Coordinates of C-alpha atoms and ligand atoms in Angstrom, one line a residue:
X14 CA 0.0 0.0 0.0
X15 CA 1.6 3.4 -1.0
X16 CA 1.9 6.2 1.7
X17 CA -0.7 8.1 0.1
X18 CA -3.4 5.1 0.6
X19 CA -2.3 4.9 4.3
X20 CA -2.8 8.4 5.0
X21 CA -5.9 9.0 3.1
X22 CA -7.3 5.6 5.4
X23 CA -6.1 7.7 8.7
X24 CA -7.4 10.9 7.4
X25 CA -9.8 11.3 10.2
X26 CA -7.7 10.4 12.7
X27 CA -4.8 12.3 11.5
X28 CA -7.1 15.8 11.3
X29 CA -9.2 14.5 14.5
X30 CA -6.0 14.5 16.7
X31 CA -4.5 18.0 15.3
X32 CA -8.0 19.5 15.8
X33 CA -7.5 18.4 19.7
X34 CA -3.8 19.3 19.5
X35 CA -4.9 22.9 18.4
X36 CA -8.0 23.2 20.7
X37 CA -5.4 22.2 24.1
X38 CA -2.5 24.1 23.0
X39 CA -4.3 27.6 21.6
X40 CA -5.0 27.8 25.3
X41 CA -1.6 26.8 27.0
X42 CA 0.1 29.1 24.5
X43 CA -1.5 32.0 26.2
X44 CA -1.4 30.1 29.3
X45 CA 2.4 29.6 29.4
X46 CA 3.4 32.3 27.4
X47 CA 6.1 33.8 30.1
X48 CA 7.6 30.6 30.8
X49 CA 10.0 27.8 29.7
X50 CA 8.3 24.7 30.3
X51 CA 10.6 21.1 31.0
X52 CA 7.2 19.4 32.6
X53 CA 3.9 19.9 34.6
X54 CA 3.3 20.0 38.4
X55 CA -0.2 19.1 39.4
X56 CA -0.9 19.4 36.1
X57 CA 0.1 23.2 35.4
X58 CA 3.4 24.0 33.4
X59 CA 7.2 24.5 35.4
X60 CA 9.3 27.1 34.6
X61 CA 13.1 26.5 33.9
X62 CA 13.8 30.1 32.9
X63 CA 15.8 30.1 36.0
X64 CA 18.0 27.5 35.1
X65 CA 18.9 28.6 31.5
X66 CA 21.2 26.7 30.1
X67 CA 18.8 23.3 30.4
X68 CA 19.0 21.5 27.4
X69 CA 15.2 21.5 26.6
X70 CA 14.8 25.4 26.6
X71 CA 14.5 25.4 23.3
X72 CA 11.5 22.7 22.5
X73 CA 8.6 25.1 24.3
X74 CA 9.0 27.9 21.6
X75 CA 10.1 25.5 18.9
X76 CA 6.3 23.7 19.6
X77 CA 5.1 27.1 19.1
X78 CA 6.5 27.6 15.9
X79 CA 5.3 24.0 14.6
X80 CA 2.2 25.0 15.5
X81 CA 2.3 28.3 14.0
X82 CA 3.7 26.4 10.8
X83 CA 0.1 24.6 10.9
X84 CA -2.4 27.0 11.9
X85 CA -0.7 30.5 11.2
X86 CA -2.4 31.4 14.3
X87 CA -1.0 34.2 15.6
X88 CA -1.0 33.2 19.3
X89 CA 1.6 30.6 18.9
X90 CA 4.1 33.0 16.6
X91 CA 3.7 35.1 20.2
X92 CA 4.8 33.1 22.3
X93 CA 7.5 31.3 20.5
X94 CA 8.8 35.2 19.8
X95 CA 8.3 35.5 23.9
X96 CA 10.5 32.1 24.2
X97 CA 13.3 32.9 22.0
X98 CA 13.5 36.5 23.9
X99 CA 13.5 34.7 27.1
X100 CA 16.7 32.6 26.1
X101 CA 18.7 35.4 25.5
X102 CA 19.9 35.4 29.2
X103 CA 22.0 32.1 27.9
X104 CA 23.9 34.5 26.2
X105 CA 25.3 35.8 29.3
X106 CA 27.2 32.5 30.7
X107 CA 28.6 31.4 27.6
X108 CA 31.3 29.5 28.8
X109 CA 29.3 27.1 30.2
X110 CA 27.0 26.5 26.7
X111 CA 27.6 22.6 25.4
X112 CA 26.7 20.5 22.8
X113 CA 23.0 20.9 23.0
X114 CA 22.6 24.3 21.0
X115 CA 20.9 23.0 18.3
X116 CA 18.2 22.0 20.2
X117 CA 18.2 25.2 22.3
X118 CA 18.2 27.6 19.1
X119 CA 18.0 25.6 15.8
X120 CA 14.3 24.8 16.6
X121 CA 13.5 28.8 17.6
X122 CA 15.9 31.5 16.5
X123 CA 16.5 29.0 13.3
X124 CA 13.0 28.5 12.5
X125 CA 11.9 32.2 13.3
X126 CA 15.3 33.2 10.7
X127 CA 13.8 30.6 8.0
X128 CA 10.1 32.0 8.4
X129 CA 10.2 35.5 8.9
X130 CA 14.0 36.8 7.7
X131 CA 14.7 38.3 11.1
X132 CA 18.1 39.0 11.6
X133 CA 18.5 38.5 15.4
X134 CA 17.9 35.3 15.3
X135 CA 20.1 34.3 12.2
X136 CA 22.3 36.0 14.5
X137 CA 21.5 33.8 17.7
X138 CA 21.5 30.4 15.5
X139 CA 24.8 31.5 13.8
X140 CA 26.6 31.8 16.9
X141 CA 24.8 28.6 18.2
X142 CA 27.0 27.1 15.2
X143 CA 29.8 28.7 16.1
X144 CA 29.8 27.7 19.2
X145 CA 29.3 23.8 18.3
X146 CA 32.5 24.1 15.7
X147 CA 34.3 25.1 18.9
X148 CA 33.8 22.0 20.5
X149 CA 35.2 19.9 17.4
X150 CA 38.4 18.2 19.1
X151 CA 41.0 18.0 15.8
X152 CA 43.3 15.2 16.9
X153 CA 40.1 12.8 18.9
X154 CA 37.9 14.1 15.9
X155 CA 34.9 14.3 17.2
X156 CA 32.7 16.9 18.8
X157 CA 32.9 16.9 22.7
X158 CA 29.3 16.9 24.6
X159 CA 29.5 17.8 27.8
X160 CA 31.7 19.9 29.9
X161 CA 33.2 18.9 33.6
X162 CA 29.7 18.4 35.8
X163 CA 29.8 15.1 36.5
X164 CA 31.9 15.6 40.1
X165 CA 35.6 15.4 39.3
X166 CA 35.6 13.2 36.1
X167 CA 36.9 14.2 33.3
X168 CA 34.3 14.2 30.4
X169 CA 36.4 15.6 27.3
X170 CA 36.6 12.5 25.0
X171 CA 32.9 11.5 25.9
X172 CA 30.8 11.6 22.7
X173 CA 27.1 10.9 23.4
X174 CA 24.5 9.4 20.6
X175 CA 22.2 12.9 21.1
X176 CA 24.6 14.9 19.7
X177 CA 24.0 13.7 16.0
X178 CA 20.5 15.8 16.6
X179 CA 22.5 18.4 16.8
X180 CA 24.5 18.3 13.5
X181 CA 21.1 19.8 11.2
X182 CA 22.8 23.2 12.6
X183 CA 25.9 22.8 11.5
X184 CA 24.6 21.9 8.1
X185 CA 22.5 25.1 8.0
X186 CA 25.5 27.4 8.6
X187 CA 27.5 25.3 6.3
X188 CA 24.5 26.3 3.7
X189 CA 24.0 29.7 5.3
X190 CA 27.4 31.2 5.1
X191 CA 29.0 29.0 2.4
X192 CA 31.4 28.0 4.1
X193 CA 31.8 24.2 4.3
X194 CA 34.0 23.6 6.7
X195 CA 30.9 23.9 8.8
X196 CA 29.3 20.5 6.8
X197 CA 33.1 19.0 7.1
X198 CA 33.0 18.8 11.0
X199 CA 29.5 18.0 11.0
X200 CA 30.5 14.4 8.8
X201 CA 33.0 14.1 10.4
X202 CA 31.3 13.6 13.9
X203 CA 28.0 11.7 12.3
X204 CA 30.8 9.0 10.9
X205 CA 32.9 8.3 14.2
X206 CA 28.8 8.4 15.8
X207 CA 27.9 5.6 12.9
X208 CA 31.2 3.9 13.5
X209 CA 31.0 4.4 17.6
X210 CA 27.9 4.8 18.8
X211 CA 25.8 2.1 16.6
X212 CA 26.0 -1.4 16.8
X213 CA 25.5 -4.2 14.2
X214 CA 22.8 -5.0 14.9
X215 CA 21.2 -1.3 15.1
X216 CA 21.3 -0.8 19.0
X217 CA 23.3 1.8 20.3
X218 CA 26.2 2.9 23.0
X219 CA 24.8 6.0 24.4
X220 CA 28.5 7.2 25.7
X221 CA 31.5 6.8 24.3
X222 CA 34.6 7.8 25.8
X223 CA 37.3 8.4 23.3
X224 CA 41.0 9.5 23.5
X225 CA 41.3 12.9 23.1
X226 CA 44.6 12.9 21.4
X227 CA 44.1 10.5 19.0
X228 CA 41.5 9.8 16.1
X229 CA 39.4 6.4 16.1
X230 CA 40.8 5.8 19.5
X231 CA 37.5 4.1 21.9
X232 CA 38.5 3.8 25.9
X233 CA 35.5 2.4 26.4
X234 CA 31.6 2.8 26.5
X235 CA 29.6 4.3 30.0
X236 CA 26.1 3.2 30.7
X237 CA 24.1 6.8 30.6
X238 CA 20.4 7.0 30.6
X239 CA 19.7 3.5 29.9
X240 CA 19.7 0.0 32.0
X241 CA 23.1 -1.0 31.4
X242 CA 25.7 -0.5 29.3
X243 CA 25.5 -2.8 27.1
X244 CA 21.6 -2.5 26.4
X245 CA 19.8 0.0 24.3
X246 CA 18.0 3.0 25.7
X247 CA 15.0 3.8 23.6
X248 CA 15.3 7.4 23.5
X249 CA 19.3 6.9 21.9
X250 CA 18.1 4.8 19.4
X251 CA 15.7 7.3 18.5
X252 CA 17.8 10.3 18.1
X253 CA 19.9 7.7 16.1
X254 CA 17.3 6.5 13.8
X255 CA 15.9 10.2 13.4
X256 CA 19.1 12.2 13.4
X257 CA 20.8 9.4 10.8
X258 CA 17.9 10.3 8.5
X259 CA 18.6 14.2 9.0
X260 CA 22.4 13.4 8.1
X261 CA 21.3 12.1 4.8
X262 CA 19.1 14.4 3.8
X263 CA 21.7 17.2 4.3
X264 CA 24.3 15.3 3.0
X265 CA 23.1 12.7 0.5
X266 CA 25.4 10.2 1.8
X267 CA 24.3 6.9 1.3
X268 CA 25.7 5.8 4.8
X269 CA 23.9 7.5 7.0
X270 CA 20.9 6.3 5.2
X271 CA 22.0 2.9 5.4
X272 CA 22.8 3.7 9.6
X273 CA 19.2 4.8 10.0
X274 CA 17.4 2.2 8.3
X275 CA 19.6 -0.1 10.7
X276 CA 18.7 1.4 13.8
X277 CA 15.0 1.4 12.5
X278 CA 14.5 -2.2 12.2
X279 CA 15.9 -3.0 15.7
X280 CA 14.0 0.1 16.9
X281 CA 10.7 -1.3 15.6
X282 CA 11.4 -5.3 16.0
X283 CA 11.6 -4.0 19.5
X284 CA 8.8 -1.4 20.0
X285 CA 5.9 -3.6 18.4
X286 CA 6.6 -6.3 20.9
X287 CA 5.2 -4.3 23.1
X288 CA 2.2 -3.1 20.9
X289 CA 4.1 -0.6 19.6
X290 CA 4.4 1.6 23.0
X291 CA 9.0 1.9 23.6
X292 CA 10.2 0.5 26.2
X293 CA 12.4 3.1 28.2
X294 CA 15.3 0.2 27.4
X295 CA 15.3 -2.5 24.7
X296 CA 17.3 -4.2 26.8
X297 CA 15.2 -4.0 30.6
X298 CA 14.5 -6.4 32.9
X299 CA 11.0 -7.6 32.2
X300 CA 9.8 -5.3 35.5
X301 CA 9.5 -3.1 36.5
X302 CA 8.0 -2.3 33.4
X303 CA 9.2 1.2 32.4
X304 CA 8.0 3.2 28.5
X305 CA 8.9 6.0 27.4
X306 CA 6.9 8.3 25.2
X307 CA 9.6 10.9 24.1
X308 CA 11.0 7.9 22.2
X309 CA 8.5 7.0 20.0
X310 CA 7.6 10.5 19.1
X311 CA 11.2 10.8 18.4
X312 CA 11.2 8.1 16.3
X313 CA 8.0 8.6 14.4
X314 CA 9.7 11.5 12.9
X315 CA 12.2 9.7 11.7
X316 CA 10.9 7.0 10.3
X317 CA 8.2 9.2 8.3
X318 CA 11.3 11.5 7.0
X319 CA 13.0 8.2 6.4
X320 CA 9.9 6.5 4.3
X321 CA 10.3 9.2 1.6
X322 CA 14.1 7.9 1.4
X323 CA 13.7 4.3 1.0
X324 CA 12.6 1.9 -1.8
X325 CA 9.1 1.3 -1.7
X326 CA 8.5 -2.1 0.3
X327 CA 10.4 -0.4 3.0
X328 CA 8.8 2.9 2.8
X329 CA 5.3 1.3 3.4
X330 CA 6.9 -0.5 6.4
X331 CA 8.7 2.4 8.5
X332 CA 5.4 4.4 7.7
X333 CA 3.1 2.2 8.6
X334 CA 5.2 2.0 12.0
X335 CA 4.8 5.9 12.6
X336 CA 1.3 5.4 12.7
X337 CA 1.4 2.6 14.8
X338 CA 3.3 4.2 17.6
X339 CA 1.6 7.4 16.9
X340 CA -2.0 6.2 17.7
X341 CA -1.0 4.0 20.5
X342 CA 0.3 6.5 22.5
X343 CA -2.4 8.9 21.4
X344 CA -4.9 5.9 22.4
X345 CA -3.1 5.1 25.7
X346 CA -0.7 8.3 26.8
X347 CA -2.3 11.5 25.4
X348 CA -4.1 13.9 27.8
X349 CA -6.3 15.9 26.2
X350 CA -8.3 17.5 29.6
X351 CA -7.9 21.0 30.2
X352 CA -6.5 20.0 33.9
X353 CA -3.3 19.6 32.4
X354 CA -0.9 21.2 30.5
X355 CA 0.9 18.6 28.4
X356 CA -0.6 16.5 25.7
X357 CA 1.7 13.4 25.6
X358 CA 2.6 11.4 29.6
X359 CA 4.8 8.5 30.1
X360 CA 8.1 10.2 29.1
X361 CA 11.1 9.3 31.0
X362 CA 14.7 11.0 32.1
X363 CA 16.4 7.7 32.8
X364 CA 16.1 4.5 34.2
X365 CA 16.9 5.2 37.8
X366 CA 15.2 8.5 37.8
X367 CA 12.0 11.1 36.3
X368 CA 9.8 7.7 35.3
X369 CA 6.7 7.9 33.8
X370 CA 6.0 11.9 33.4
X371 CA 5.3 14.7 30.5
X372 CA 8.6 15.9 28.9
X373 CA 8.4 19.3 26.8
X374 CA 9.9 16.9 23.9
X375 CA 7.7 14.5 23.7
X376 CA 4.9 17.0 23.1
X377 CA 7.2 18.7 20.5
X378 CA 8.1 15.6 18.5
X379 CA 4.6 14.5 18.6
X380 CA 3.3 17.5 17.3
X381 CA 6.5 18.0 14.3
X382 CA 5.5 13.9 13.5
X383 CA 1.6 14.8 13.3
X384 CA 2.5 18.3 11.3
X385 CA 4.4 15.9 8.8
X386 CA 1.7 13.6 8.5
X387 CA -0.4 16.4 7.7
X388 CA 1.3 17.1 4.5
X389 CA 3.9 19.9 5.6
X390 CA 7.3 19.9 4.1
X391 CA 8.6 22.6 6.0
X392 CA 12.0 20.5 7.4
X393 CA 13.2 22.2 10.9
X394 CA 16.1 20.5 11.6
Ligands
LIG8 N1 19.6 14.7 25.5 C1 19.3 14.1 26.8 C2 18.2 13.2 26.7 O1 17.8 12.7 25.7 O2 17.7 12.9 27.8

């Protein structure tokens, strides 16, 4: 069955769950509009402007923008414009910005640049890029994560699989500026991630600790969010699967498609096992029996980007797996009261902490995957 038979025989789901997605968020737009959510409390939207440089600051106005993209309502450009203004405080503690820039600005200042021409944030995203290529180590070649939080260890050969989300801003400014040594770095980093980071048979190391002062040199591989180290945490596979599929459109290199299809099948061999709801780890004990949503919304992204790439037996299958996970978790994890703020529960941190709770991604994802099965072509990252 093509893609267009599939969608056409989810039509009304697809337009019943963006109508809901619309009527709830119209309302937390205003609601929320002076804050950076991360999650809910008692059902009612935190706040992490305090804490600035959080990773996630960027998802609350990049949801905004997505659903500007679909509506052209003008109370969702507000508050993404509110959002990216509120991030400017990041700009005063520089030194302490890491790898995660592409998710704090590509998704704002770099979709407000690509929609509206403003200059300030072409600005902000450029020096988001900048800022990345700084972090390229020349003689480990890679592109170091973190900085030293983690007590006293040293963290500058970790590599972590998230990071490859991060790349789609490096190929902007590489486009941007025309200057490619921006794209160079970016490759560069995706191929030790491919060679690192995935395994054969598509799971993947979440950290990898390299030698800093020497190429294609792995010290060995640290457990992270997941169970173990040597199991598979959803949510990496999912950045994997999506961000491999990102690499290849940016870059046309067959690899990286080849990478993501490969991280696909294990992701969904795995996922419809349990009817198509992630596990938080592939690799779990059987209980406690943790999900997480932010996973599958991740990777129904990716695998819809990645069924327009593949031939078409395959393209039917990772597209018929979007809508799987899609309307599972909209059947079994989506809140659609006005008591609370989120849309999408069952996200979780990691597996020995923040189980079972709404994550300001997974609502972004699942709104970018339902915005692409809508018909829009509009690529963020
Ligand atoms: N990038 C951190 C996470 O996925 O939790």
């Amino acid at each position: 069955m093509s893609r267009e038979k599939i969608i056409s025989e989810n039509r009304a789901w697809i337009e019943n769950t963006w109508k809901k997605l619309d009527e709830k968020l119209s309302k937390t737009a205003v609601k929320s509009r002076y804050k950076i959510p991360y999650s809910t409390k008692d059902g009612v939207h935190d706040d992490r402007s305090d804490d600035i440089l959080w990773w996630t600051n960027g998802f609350w106005g990049g949801l905004m923008w997505l659903m500007y993209i679909g509506t052209q309502k003008d109370c969702y450009k507000r508050t993404a414009e509110e959002s990216e203004r509120l991030l400017d405080k990041a700009f005063g503690d520089m030194q302490n910005w890491n790898h995660d820039v592409g998710f704090m600005w590509h998704i704002l200042s770099g979709v407000n640049y690509r929609l509206t021409g403003n200059r300030q944030s072409k600005n902000r995203n450029l020096i988001a890029a900048m800022s990345l290529m700084s972090r390229y180590n020349v003689e480990g070649d890679f592109i170091r994560c973190w900085n030293s939080w983690i007590g006293n260890e040293n963290v500058s050969g970790w590599t972590i699989i998230d990071c490859i989300m991060n790349l789609p801003l490096l190929y902007w400014a590489s486009d941007e500026i025309g200057d490619t040594r921006f794209e160079k770095v970016a490759k560069r980093h995706a191929d030790m991630t491919m060679r690192d980071h995935v395994r054969a048979d598509g799971a993947v190391n979440h950290i990898v600790v390299h030698d800093t002062e020497k190429a294609d040199t792995v010290l060995g591989v640290r457990k992270g969010q997941g169970y173990a180290e040597d199991s598979c945490w959803s949510r990496g596979a999912s950045w994997a699967l999506y961000g491999f599929v990102l690499s290849y459109i940016h870059t046309k290199e067959q690899r990286y498609l080849d990478t993501a299809k490969r991280v696909a099948n294990y992701f969904l061999a795995e996922t419809e096992k349990t009817g198509w709801l992630p596990r938080l780890d592939f690799r779990q004990p059987e209980t406690p029996l943790y999900y997480d949503s932010t996973a599958g919304a991740i990777a129904a992204c990716g695998l819809i980007e990645l069924s327009k790439h593949a031939e078409e037996i395959e393209s039917e299958k990772f597209f018929s797996a979007a809508l799987n996970i899609l309307k599972a978790m909209e059947q079994n994890w989506c809140d659609w009261t006005e008591q609370e703020d989120s849309v999408l529960q069952m996200g979780s941190e990691m597996y020995t902490n923040g189980i079972h709770m709404p994550i300001i991604y997974g609502d972004y994802f699942f709104v970018e995957s339902m915005l692409k099965l809508k018909g829009c072509e509009f690529l963020v990252w």
